[in-house]
XYZ file of C-alpha atoms in Angstrom:
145
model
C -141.517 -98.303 -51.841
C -142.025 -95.049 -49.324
C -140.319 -95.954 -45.974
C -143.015 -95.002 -43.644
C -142.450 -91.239 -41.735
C -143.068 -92.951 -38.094
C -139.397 -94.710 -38.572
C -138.191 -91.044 -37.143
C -140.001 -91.576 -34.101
C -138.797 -94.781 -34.050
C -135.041 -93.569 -34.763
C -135.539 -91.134 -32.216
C -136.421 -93.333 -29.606
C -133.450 -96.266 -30.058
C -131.310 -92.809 -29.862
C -132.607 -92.219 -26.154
C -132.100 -95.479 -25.463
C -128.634 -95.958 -26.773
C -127.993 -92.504 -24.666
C -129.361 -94.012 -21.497
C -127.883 -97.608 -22.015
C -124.387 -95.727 -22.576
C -124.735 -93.261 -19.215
C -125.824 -96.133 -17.028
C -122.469 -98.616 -18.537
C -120.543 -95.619 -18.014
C -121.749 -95.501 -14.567
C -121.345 -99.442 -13.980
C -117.807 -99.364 -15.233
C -116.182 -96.693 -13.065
C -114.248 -98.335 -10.877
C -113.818 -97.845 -7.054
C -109.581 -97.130 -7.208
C -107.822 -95.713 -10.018
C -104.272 -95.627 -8.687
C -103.090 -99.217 -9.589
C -99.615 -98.520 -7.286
C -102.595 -99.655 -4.295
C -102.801 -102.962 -5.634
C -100.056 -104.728 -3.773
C -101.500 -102.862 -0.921
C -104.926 -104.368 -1.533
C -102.718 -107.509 -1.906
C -101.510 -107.249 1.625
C -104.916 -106.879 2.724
C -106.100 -109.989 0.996
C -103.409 -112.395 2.565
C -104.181 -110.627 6.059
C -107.836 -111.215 5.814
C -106.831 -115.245 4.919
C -104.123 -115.442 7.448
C -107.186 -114.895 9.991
C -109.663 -117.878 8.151
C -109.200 -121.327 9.728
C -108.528 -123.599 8.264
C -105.344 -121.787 6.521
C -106.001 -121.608 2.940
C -102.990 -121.325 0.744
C -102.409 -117.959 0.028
C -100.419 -118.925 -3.060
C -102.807 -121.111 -4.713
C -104.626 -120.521 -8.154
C -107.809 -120.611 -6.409
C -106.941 -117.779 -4.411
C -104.985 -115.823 -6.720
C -108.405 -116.069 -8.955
C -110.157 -114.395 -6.347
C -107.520 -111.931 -5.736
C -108.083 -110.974 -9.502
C -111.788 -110.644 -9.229
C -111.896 -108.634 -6.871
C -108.806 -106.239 -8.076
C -110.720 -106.007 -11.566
C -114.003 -105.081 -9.554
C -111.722 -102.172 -7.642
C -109.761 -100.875 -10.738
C -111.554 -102.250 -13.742
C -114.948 -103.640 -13.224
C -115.530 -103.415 -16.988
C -113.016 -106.349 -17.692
C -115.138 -108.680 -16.089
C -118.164 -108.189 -18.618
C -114.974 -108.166 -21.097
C -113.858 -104.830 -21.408
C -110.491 -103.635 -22.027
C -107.345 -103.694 -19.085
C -106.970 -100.049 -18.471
C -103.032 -99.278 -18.847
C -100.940 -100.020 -15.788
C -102.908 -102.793 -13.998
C -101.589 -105.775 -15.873
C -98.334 -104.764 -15.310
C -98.730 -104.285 -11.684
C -100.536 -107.615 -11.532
C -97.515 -108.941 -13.113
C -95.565 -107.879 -9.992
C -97.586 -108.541 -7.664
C -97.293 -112.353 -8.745
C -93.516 -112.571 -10.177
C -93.694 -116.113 -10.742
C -96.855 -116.501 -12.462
C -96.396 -115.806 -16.974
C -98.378 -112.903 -18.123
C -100.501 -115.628 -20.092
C -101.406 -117.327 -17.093
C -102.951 -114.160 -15.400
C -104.685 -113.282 -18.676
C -106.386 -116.735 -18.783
C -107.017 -116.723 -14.650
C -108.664 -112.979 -15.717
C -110.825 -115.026 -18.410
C -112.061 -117.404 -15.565
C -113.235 -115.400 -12.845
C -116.241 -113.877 -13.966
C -117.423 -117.437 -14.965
C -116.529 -118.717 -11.793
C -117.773 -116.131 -9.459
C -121.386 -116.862 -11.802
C -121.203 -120.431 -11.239
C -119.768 -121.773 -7.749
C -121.587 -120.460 -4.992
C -118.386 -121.112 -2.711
C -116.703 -118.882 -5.233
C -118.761 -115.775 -4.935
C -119.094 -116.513 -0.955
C -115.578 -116.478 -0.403
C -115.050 -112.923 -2.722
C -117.763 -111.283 -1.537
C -116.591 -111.526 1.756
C -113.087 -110.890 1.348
C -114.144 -108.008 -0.882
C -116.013 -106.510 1.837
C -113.278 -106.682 4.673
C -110.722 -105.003 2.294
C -113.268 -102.289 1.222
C -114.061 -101.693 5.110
C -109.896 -101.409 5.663
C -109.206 -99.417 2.629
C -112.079 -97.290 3.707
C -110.133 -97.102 7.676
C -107.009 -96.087 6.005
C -108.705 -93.178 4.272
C -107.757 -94.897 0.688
C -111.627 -94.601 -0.442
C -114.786 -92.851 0.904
């Protein structure tokens, strides 16, 4: 059997698409920091901004550390949470930034957040404003545009 000639038209179209689909993930994944030595400085932020909420939440508590990561993956590596790859250095820094918490137990807190920022409208509440608070003081300190 012939394959038909208007499979090059065809070709040429998934092509363009493919192209575009690639440009606009490119342009979704680039994140909003790059130098990961700002994360315990973004960490700062983040208990300063909950040190003001009343009640006190507990700055140490999984719930909050979750959010912490969400929103330092959306800063440095927005890509994770649709499950790309941990660009080099943030783990590690992570890893400091919570000394008594195992490597494994970040990875699988990393695993939960985008679920839980999807599913629990408390959740997304909470990071979305938190996010937006340490965007408007990283943006006072000159750290972003």
């Amino acid at each position: 059997m012939v394959k038909e000639f208007s499979i090059v038209s065809e070709l040429e179209s998934i092509r363009e698409k493919k192209r575009r689909l690639s440009e606009r993930e490119s342009e979704l994944s680039t994140p909003l920091l790059k130098d990961s030595d700002l994360i315990p400085v973004v960490h700062e932020m983040f208990k300063d901004i909950l040190s003001e909420i009343d009640p006190l939440p507990d700055v140490e508590s999984i719930t909050q550390r979750k959010k912490f990561l969400f929103i330092i993956l959306f800063l440095f590596a927005p890509s994770v949470l649709a499950g790309g790859r941990m660009p080099n250095g943030v783990r590690k820094v992570l890893e400091e930034v919570f000394p008594n918490v195992r490597p494994c137990t970040i990875s699988n807190n990393i695993a939960d957040v985008s679920f839980l920022y999807q599913q629990y409208k408390d959740f997304r509440q909470d990071i979305e404003y938190l996010y937006t608070e340490i965007v408007n003081r990283l943006k006072f300190k000159g750290l972003i545009n």
